[in-house]
Short mmCIF file of C-alpha atoms in Angstrom, two decimals:
data_model
loop_
_atom_site.label_atom_id
_atom_site.label_comp_id
_atom_site.label_asym_id
_atom_site.label_seq_id
_atom_site.Cartn_x
_atom_site.Cartn_y
_atom_site.Cartn_z
CA MET A 1 -14.53 15.21 3.47
CA LYS A 2 -15.34 18.45 5.28
CA LYS A 3 -18.40 17.06 7.08
CA SER A 4 -16.50 13.91 8.04
CA ILE A 5 -13.58 15.90 9.46
CA LEU A 6 -16.03 18.18 11.30
CA ALA A 7 -17.58 15.14 12.97
CA LEU A 8 -14.14 13.89 14.05
CA ALA A 9 -13.23 17.39 15.26
CA SER A 10 -16.36 17.32 17.41
CA GLY A 11 -14.99 14.26 19.18
CA ALA A 12 -11.63 15.98 19.61
CA PHE A 13 -13.46 18.92 21.20
CA ALA A 14 -15.18 16.65 23.73
CA LEU A 15 -11.92 15.02 24.77
CA GLY A 16 -9.88 18.22 24.74
CA ALA A 17 -12.38 19.94 27.01
CA ALA A 18 -12.69 16.89 29.28
CA GLU A 19 -8.91 16.87 29.74
CA PHE A 20 -8.53 20.53 30.78
CA VAL A 21 -11.88 21.66 32.20
CA MET A 22 -11.12 20.14 35.61
CA MET A 23 -8.36 22.73 36.07
CA GLY A 24 -10.94 25.49 35.79
CA VAL A 25 -13.37 23.99 38.32
CA LEU A 26 -10.86 22.32 40.66
CA PRO A 27 -11.52 24.45 43.79
CA LYS A 28 -15.29 23.89 43.62
CA ALA A 29 -14.92 20.17 42.88
CA ALA A 30 -12.52 19.88 45.83
CA ALA A 31 -14.95 21.61 48.18
CA ASP A 32 -17.91 19.56 46.97
CA THR A 33 -16.06 16.25 47.48
CA ALA A 34 -14.55 17.37 50.81
CA VAL A 35 -10.86 17.17 49.88
CA SER A 36 -8.00 19.68 49.82
CA ILE A 37 -6.82 21.39 46.63
CA PRO A 38 -3.59 19.30 46.47
CA THR A 39 -5.63 16.11 46.88
CA ALA A 40 -8.08 17.27 44.22
CA GLY A 41 -5.08 17.56 41.90
CA HIS A 42 -5.36 13.79 41.57
CA TYR A 43 -8.48 14.38 39.46
CA VAL A 44 -6.16 15.82 36.80
CA SER A 45 -3.60 13.01 37.18
CA ALA A 46 -6.29 10.31 37.00
CA TYR A 47 -7.27 11.50 33.52
CA ALA A 48 -3.65 11.33 32.35
CA ILE A 49 -3.29 7.79 33.74
CA GLY A 50 -6.48 6.81 31.91
CA VAL A 51 -4.96 8.10 28.66
CA CYS A 52 -2.00 5.72 29.09
CA PHE A 53 -4.13 2.67 29.88
CA GLY A 54 -6.53 3.51 27.06
CA ALA A 55 -3.98 2.39 24.49
CA LEU A 56 -4.98 -1.17 25.43
CA ILE A 57 -8.31 -0.54 23.67
CA LEU A 58 -6.47 -0.32 20.38
CA ILE A 59 -4.30 -3.36 21.06
CA PHE A 60 -7.32 -5.57 21.61
CA GLY A 61 -9.65 -3.73 19.21
CA ARG A 62 -7.36 -3.82 16.18
CA ARG A 63 -9.89 -5.74 14.06
CA ILE A 64 -12.72 -3.27 14.69
CA LYS A 65 -13.46 -0.78 11.94
CA PRO A 66 -12.29 2.75 12.81
CA ARG A 67 -15.73 4.38 12.72
CA ASN A 68 -17.06 1.82 15.19
CA LEU A 69 -14.08 2.52 17.45
CA ILE A 70 -14.78 6.26 17.34
CA ILE A 71 -18.38 5.60 18.44
CA ALA A 72 -17.17 3.33 21.25
CA PHE A 73 -14.78 6.05 22.43
CA MET A 74 -17.64 8.55 22.59
CA VAL A 75 -19.75 6.09 24.61
CA ILE A 76 -16.92 5.81 27.13
CA THR A 77 -16.68 9.61 27.16
CA ILE A 78 -20.39 9.85 27.96
CA VAL A 79 -20.08 7.34 30.81
CA GLY A 80 -17.01 8.99 32.34
CA ASN A 81 -18.39 12.52 32.22
CA LEU A 82 -21.83 11.53 33.50
CA MET A 83 -20.14 9.76 36.40
CA ALA A 84 -18.15 12.93 37.08
CA ALA A 85 -21.30 15.05 36.97
CA LEU A 86 -23.05 12.79 39.50
CA ALA A 87 -20.05 11.77 41.64
CA PRO A 88 -20.93 11.97 45.37
CA ASN A 89 -17.40 11.63 46.74
CA PHE A 90 -13.65 11.65 46.00
CA GLY A 91 -13.40 7.97 45.06
CA ILE A 92 -16.20 8.05 42.48
CA LEU A 93 -14.96 11.28 40.90
CA LEU A 94 -11.41 9.91 40.73
CA THR A 95 -12.72 6.78 38.99
CA ALA A 96 -14.83 8.90 36.63
CA ARG A 97 -11.79 10.92 35.62
CA PHE A 98 -9.80 7.75 34.93
CA ILE A 99 -12.63 6.41 32.73
CA SER A 100 -12.90 9.76 30.93
CA GLY A 101 -9.22 9.57 30.01
CA LEU A 102 -9.35 6.03 28.58
CA PRO A 103 -10.51 6.97 25.06
CA HIS A 104 -8.31 10.06 24.67
CA GLY A 105 -5.11 8.72 23.09
CA ALA A 106 -6.95 5.90 21.34
CA PHE A 107 -9.36 8.40 19.78
CA PHE A 108 -6.63 10.61 18.35
CA GLY A 109 -4.75 7.60 16.99
CA THR A 110 -7.87 6.32 15.24
CA ALA A 111 -9.13 9.73 14.12
CA THR A 112 -5.74 10.53 12.56
CA ILE A 113 -5.96 7.38 10.43
CA MET A 114 -9.51 8.28 9.37
CA ALA A 115 -8.63 11.89 8.55
CA LYS A 116 -5.64 10.72 6.52
CA ALA A 117 -7.79 8.19 4.63
CA LEU A 118 -10.57 10.71 3.94
CA ALA A 119 -8.28 13.54 2.86
CA ASP A 120 -7.81 14.64 -0.73
CA PRO A 121 -4.40 13.63 -2.12
CA GLY A 122 -1.68 15.89 -0.78
CA GLN A 123 -3.98 17.32 1.91
CA GLU A 124 -3.37 14.75 4.64
CA GLY A 125 -1.63 17.18 6.98
CA THR A 126 -4.40 19.74 6.59
CA ALA A 127 -7.08 17.12 7.26
CA VAL A 128 -5.34 15.93 10.43
CA SER A 129 -4.88 19.52 11.63
CA GLN A 130 -8.60 20.22 11.04
CA MET A 131 -9.46 17.19 13.16
CA VAL A 132 -7.05 18.24 15.91
CA VAL A 133 -8.41 21.80 15.82
CA GLY A 134 -11.39 20.48 17.79
CA GLN A 135 -9.03 20.05 20.73
CA THR A 136 -7.68 23.57 20.36
CA VAL A 137 -11.17 25.08 20.10
CA ALA A 138 -11.95 23.22 23.32
CA ASN A 139 -9.15 25.18 25.00
CA MET A 140 -10.31 28.44 23.45
CA VAL A 141 -14.04 28.10 24.11
CA GLY A 142 -14.97 24.88 25.91
CA VAL A 143 -12.68 25.19 28.93
CA PRO A 144 -13.57 28.86 29.69
CA PHE A 145 -17.27 28.00 29.21
CA GLY A 146 -16.93 25.07 31.62
CA ALA A 147 -15.19 27.29 34.16
CA TRP A 148 -18.00 29.83 33.81
CA LEU A 149 -20.63 27.13 34.34
CA GLY A 150 -18.77 26.02 37.46
CA SER A 151 -18.61 29.56 38.78
CA ALA A 152 -22.12 30.72 37.85
CA MET A 153 -24.08 27.51 38.52
CA SER A 154 -22.38 24.18 39.25
CA TRP A 155 -19.11 22.52 38.26
CA ARG A 156 -21.14 19.35 37.63
CA LEU A 157 -22.92 21.01 34.72
CA ALA A 158 -19.60 21.32 32.88
CA PHE A 159 -19.23 17.53 32.81
CA GLY A 160 -22.90 17.02 32.01
CA PHE A 161 -22.45 19.35 29.02
CA LEU A 162 -19.48 17.28 27.79
CA ALA A 163 -21.49 14.06 28.06
CA LEU A 164 -24.20 15.69 25.94
CA TRP A 165 -21.58 16.88 23.43
CA ALA A 166 -20.19 13.34 23.11
CA ALA A 167 -23.70 12.04 22.41
CA MET A 168 -24.10 14.67 19.68
CA THR A 169 -20.76 13.56 18.23
CA ILE A 170 -22.06 10.01 17.87
CA VAL A 171 -24.94 11.35 15.77
CA LEU A 172 -22.52 13.36 13.61
CA VAL A 173 -20.22 10.37 13.09
CA LEU A 174 -23.10 8.10 12.10
CA SER A 175 -24.41 10.77 9.72
CA PHE A 176 -21.25 11.96 7.99
CA VAL A 177 -18.29 9.64 8.54
CA PRO A 178 -18.10 6.77 6.06
CA GLN A 179 -17.06 3.30 7.09
CA ILE A 180 -13.48 2.48 6.12
CA ASP A 181 -11.70 -0.82 6.45
CA ALA A 182 -9.89 -1.74 9.63
CA ILE A 183 -6.14 -1.48 9.44
CA LYS A 184 -4.13 -4.52 8.42
CA ASP A 185 -4.26 -7.09 11.22
CA ALA A 186 -0.63 -7.83 12.00
CA GLY A 187 -1.51 -9.83 15.10
CA MET A 188 -1.01 -8.87 18.72
CA ALA A 189 2.78 -8.73 18.51
CA GLY A 190 2.76 -7.28 15.00
CA GLN A 191 1.35 -3.99 16.27
CA PHE A 192 4.60 -3.37 18.12
CA VAL A 193 7.02 -4.27 15.33
CA PHE A 194 7.50 -0.65 14.25
CA LEU A 195 8.91 0.11 17.70
CA LYS A 196 11.95 -2.04 16.95
CA SER A 197 13.17 0.75 14.68
CA ALA A 198 14.82 3.87 16.10
CA LYS A 199 12.57 6.13 13.99
CA PRO A 200 9.45 6.27 16.20
CA TRP A 201 11.54 6.73 19.33
CA TYR A 202 12.92 10.00 17.99
CA VAL A 203 9.34 11.27 17.70
CA ILE A 204 8.07 9.81 20.98
CA MET A 205 10.96 11.30 22.93
CA ALA A 206 10.55 14.63 21.12
CA VAL A 207 6.86 14.77 22.08
CA PHE A 208 7.63 13.82 25.69
CA LEU A 209 10.58 16.19 26.15
CA GLY A 210 8.94 19.02 24.21
CA ASN A 211 5.84 18.86 26.37
CA THR A 212 7.89 18.47 29.52
CA GLY A 213 9.62 21.71 28.67
CA ILE A 214 6.47 23.63 27.74
CA PHE A 215 4.54 22.48 30.80
CA CYS A 216 7.31 23.49 33.18
CA TRP A 217 5.90 26.95 32.48
CA TRP A 218 2.40 26.35 31.06
CA SER A 219 1.24 24.53 34.22
CA TYR A 220 1.66 27.86 36.05
CA VAL A 221 0.59 30.24 33.29
CA SER A 222 -2.31 31.67 35.33
CA PRO A 223 -0.23 32.88 38.30
CA TRP A 224 2.54 33.96 35.86
CA LEU A 225 0.08 36.23 34.04
CA GLN A 226 -0.90 37.78 37.36
CA LYS A 227 2.45 37.97 39.16
CA VAL A 228 4.71 38.80 36.20
CA GLY A 229 2.30 40.14 33.58
CA GLY A 230 0.39 42.30 36.02
CA TRP A 231 -3.07 41.14 34.93
CA SER A 232 -5.95 40.95 37.40
CA GLU A 233 -7.49 37.56 38.12
CA PRO A 234 -10.83 38.25 36.32
CA VAL A 235 -8.96 38.98 33.07
CA VAL A 236 -7.01 35.68 33.06
CA PRO A 237 -9.86 33.64 31.44
CA LEU A 238 -9.85 36.11 28.52
CA LEU A 239 -6.11 35.66 28.12
CA MET A 240 -6.58 31.89 28.13
CA THR A 241 -9.11 32.36 25.34
CA LEU A 242 -6.39 34.29 23.47
CA ALA A 243 -4.06 31.34 24.10
CA GLY A 244 -6.72 29.00 22.75
CA PHE A 245 -6.92 31.13 19.61
CA GLY A 246 -3.14 30.77 19.29
CA MET A 247 -3.54 27.00 19.50
CA VAL A 248 -6.16 27.02 16.73
CA VAL A 249 -4.03 29.19 14.42
CA GLY A 250 -0.88 27.21 15.19
CA GLY A 251 -2.59 23.89 14.54
CA LEU A 252 -4.00 24.95 11.18
CA ILE A 253 -0.76 26.52 9.95
CA GLY A 254 1.23 23.51 11.13
CA GLY A 255 -1.05 21.23 9.13
CA ARG A 256 -0.66 23.26 5.95
CA MET A 257 3.12 23.35 6.31
CA THR A 258 3.15 19.58 6.80
CA ASP A 259 1.55 19.19 3.37
CA LYS A 260 4.18 21.46 1.79
CA PHE A 261 7.25 20.08 3.53
CA VAL A 262 8.08 16.96 5.59
CA PRO A 263 6.52 16.43 9.03
CA GLY A 264 9.70 15.88 11.04
CA ALA A 265 11.26 19.17 9.93
CA VAL A 266 7.98 21.05 10.44
CA ALA A 267 7.65 19.67 13.97
CA GLY A 268 11.27 20.59 14.72
CA PHE A 269 10.60 24.15 13.57
CA GLY A 270 7.55 24.27 15.84
CA GLN A 271 9.61 23.14 18.83
CA LEU A 272 12.07 25.96 18.12
CA ILE A 273 9.19 28.45 18.28
CA SER A 274 8.46 27.19 21.79
CA VAL A 275 12.13 27.37 22.79
CA LEU A 276 12.38 31.00 21.70
CA ALA A 277 9.08 31.88 23.37
CA MET A 278 10.22 30.48 26.72
CA ILE A 279 13.60 32.21 26.49
CA PHE A 280 11.77 35.53 25.99
CA ILE A 281 9.43 34.63 28.87
CA PHE A 282 12.47 34.15 31.09
CA LEU A 283 13.99 37.47 29.98
CA ASP A 284 10.73 39.45 30.09
CA PRO A 285 10.79 41.78 33.12
CA GLY A 286 7.01 41.78 33.03
CA SER A 287 4.37 43.85 31.26
CA GLN A 288 0.81 43.29 30.13
CA PRO A 289 1.42 43.57 26.35
CA THR A 290 4.47 41.28 26.29
CA SER A 291 2.91 38.67 28.60
CA ALA A 292 -0.20 38.48 26.40
CA LEU A 293 1.90 38.22 23.23
CA LEU A 294 4.20 35.54 24.64
CA THR A 295 1.24 33.51 25.90
CA PHE A 296 -0.20 33.57 22.38
CA VAL A 297 3.14 32.62 20.76
CA CYS A 298 3.78 29.77 23.18
CA ALA A 299 0.28 28.38 22.63
CA PHE A 300 0.80 28.75 18.86
CA GLY A 301 4.00 26.68 19.01
CA MET A 302 2.46 24.06 21.28
CA PHE A 303 -0.16 23.04 18.72
CA PHE A 304 1.77 23.93 15.57
CA ILE A 305 3.52 20.59 16.10
CA SER A 306 0.39 18.49 16.71
CA SER A 307 -0.49 17.62 13.12
CA PRO A 308 3.05 16.82 11.87
CA GLN A 309 3.89 14.67 14.90
CA GLN A 310 0.56 12.83 14.81
CA LEU A 311 0.79 12.20 11.06
CA LEU A 312 4.46 11.20 11.24
CA MET A 313 3.83 8.56 13.89
CA VAL A 314 0.94 7.05 11.92
CA GLN A 315 3.22 6.84 8.88
CA LEU A 316 5.91 5.13 10.93
CA GLY A 317 3.41 2.60 12.27
CA GLU A 318 2.18 1.51 8.84
CA GLY A 319 1.79 -2.25 8.51
CA GLY A 320 -0.47 -2.86 11.50
CA GLY A 321 0.71 -0.44 14.18
CA GLU A 322 -0.85 2.78 12.88
CA MET A 323 -3.46 3.28 15.59
CA LEU A 324 -1.09 2.38 18.40
CA ALA A 325 1.50 4.76 16.95
CA GLY A 326 -1.02 7.61 16.90
CA ALA A 327 -2.06 6.86 20.48
CA LEU A 328 1.56 6.90 21.65
CA VAL A 329 1.78 10.59 20.68
CA GLN A 330 -1.00 11.41 23.14
CA ILE A 331 0.52 9.17 25.83
CA ALA A 332 3.87 10.95 25.45
CA PHE A 333 2.03 14.30 25.42
CA ASN A 334 0.29 13.58 28.74
CA ALA A 335 3.40 12.09 30.33
CA GLY A 336 5.24 15.29 29.41
CA ASN A 337 2.44 17.35 30.96
CA SER A 338 2.86 15.54 34.27
CA ALA A 339 6.66 15.66 34.26
CA GLY A 340 6.74 19.33 33.30
CA SER A 341 4.29 20.28 36.03
CA ILE A 342 6.44 18.55 38.65
CA LEU A 343 9.73 20.04 37.41
CA GLY A 344 8.24 23.52 37.06
CA GLY A 345 6.88 23.28 40.61
CA MET A 346 10.29 22.24 41.89
CA ALA A 347 11.87 25.24 40.14
CA LEU A 348 9.34 27.59 41.73
CA GLU A 349 9.97 26.18 45.20
CA ALA A 350 13.74 26.40 44.75
CA THR A 351 13.57 30.07 43.67
CA SER A 352 10.97 31.33 46.16
CA MET A 353 8.22 31.36 43.50
CA ASP A 354 10.14 33.15 40.74
CA TYR A 355 7.89 32.47 37.73
CA HIS A 356 10.72 33.25 35.32
CA ALA A 357 12.56 30.17 36.61
CA SER A 358 9.88 27.72 35.48
CA ALA A 359 10.26 28.91 31.87
CA LEU A 360 14.06 28.65 32.00
CA THR A 361 13.78 25.14 33.45
CA GLY A 362 11.79 24.03 30.43
CA VAL A 363 14.12 25.43 27.76
CA PRO A 364 16.70 22.57 27.72
CA PHE A 365 13.98 19.91 27.39
CA THR A 366 12.26 21.61 24.47
CA LEU A 367 15.60 22.37 22.82
CA VAL A 368 16.53 18.67 22.94
CA ALA A 369 13.11 17.85 21.45
CA ALA A 370 13.80 20.19 18.53
CA ALA A 371 17.25 18.65 18.06
CA LEU A 372 15.79 15.12 17.97
CA LEU A 373 13.34 16.10 15.25
CA PHE A 374 16.00 17.79 13.13
CA VAL A 375 18.25 14.73 13.53
CA PHE A 376 15.29 12.61 12.42
CA TYR A 377 14.90 14.87 9.39
CA GLY A 378 18.59 14.57 8.54
CA LEU A 379 18.69 10.79 8.93
CA TYR A 380 15.38 9.76 7.38
CA GLU A 381 13.45 12.55 5.66
CA ARG A 382 16.04 14.61 3.83
CA ARG A 383 17.28 11.74 1.68
CA ARG A 384 13.75 10.61 0.88
CA ARG A 385 12.75 14.15 -0.08
CA VAL A 386 15.77 14.54 -2.37
CA VAL A 387 14.96 11.23 -4.09
CA ARG A 388 11.32 12.23 -4.49
CA GLU A 389 12.18 15.64 -5.96
CA GLY A 390 14.74 14.06 -8.28
CA ALA A 391 12.16 11.60 -9.58
CA ALA A 392 9.71 14.45 -10.17
CA LEU A 393 12.27 16.27 -12.36
CA GLN A 394 12.87 13.27 -14.57
#
């Protein structure tokens, strides 16, 4: 199991780094493709749009065995990142970013199913968190490394490196990941049947609103660390590495807690961590120790919820919609990123760039996300848990 999960985590690393590395090399990519910084921001948006459209891969590829899908996703990752590395102008790079985003949500939906199937009994949450940890390690190591490549040599090398990493992942998958059966084919329409229930919508809206709230502040974490925390610009990459470490720790602990408790309640608890962190960010007058600590805590909460939410959606989609359900988590995640960035920017403009305001703006969204998950627990999980524990006592 460990080698199989490691191979899947390698794919998560490639996609996690591909999603965020553009933010670290944006000024150089903008200059090289002769566009302004605001226009180059579309390179980030294009990836998020690709994530949303990529769900179609699962709709039409429902009969393909999961391991074969994972390999196909890595091939698309290679193509998109190689195009980005060689892009001569704005249009080609924009297209490359869209292509790079296509496999993202579909990969995590499929990889969650594989991790769950390969896990030892009772260790499903841990297995999913170990797969997702590839994405968090990408934020801790891959993104700073890509930014360094862009600064020291060329931003294009960062995308070339990711294409090479995706190729290595294909080798790992072929070597260590066993073939498992495709999910039950419920037909084209059957994949969407689970969405007729209210249950998945609680989770989808919680993911979207939770991320909207977090990214009201997280989108501007770099200037916040400098303007409020008092850190110099060269130190910020080290603090982002600290944040990446928080993501890794949060993801692993969230996975273990999912195995011990029920995923909806665990995810709700994780959202509350983020709510409290952003309230303290709003109240913090500004100091280096507190800003570093709060950045770590917020990153911890952000990925503490990844495993329970991903696993919960796959469970809710059982009967033919599992992969689509898993992909919807990533779609909601990226939609929340975009919405939060816009709302946080509006808050900054309205308050003459007061970086406390962006955190306060996000609090109500994340608080509602936590409430949705606890309502889900009360309506659907608590009764099931009581019945299960009662049966165990008999």
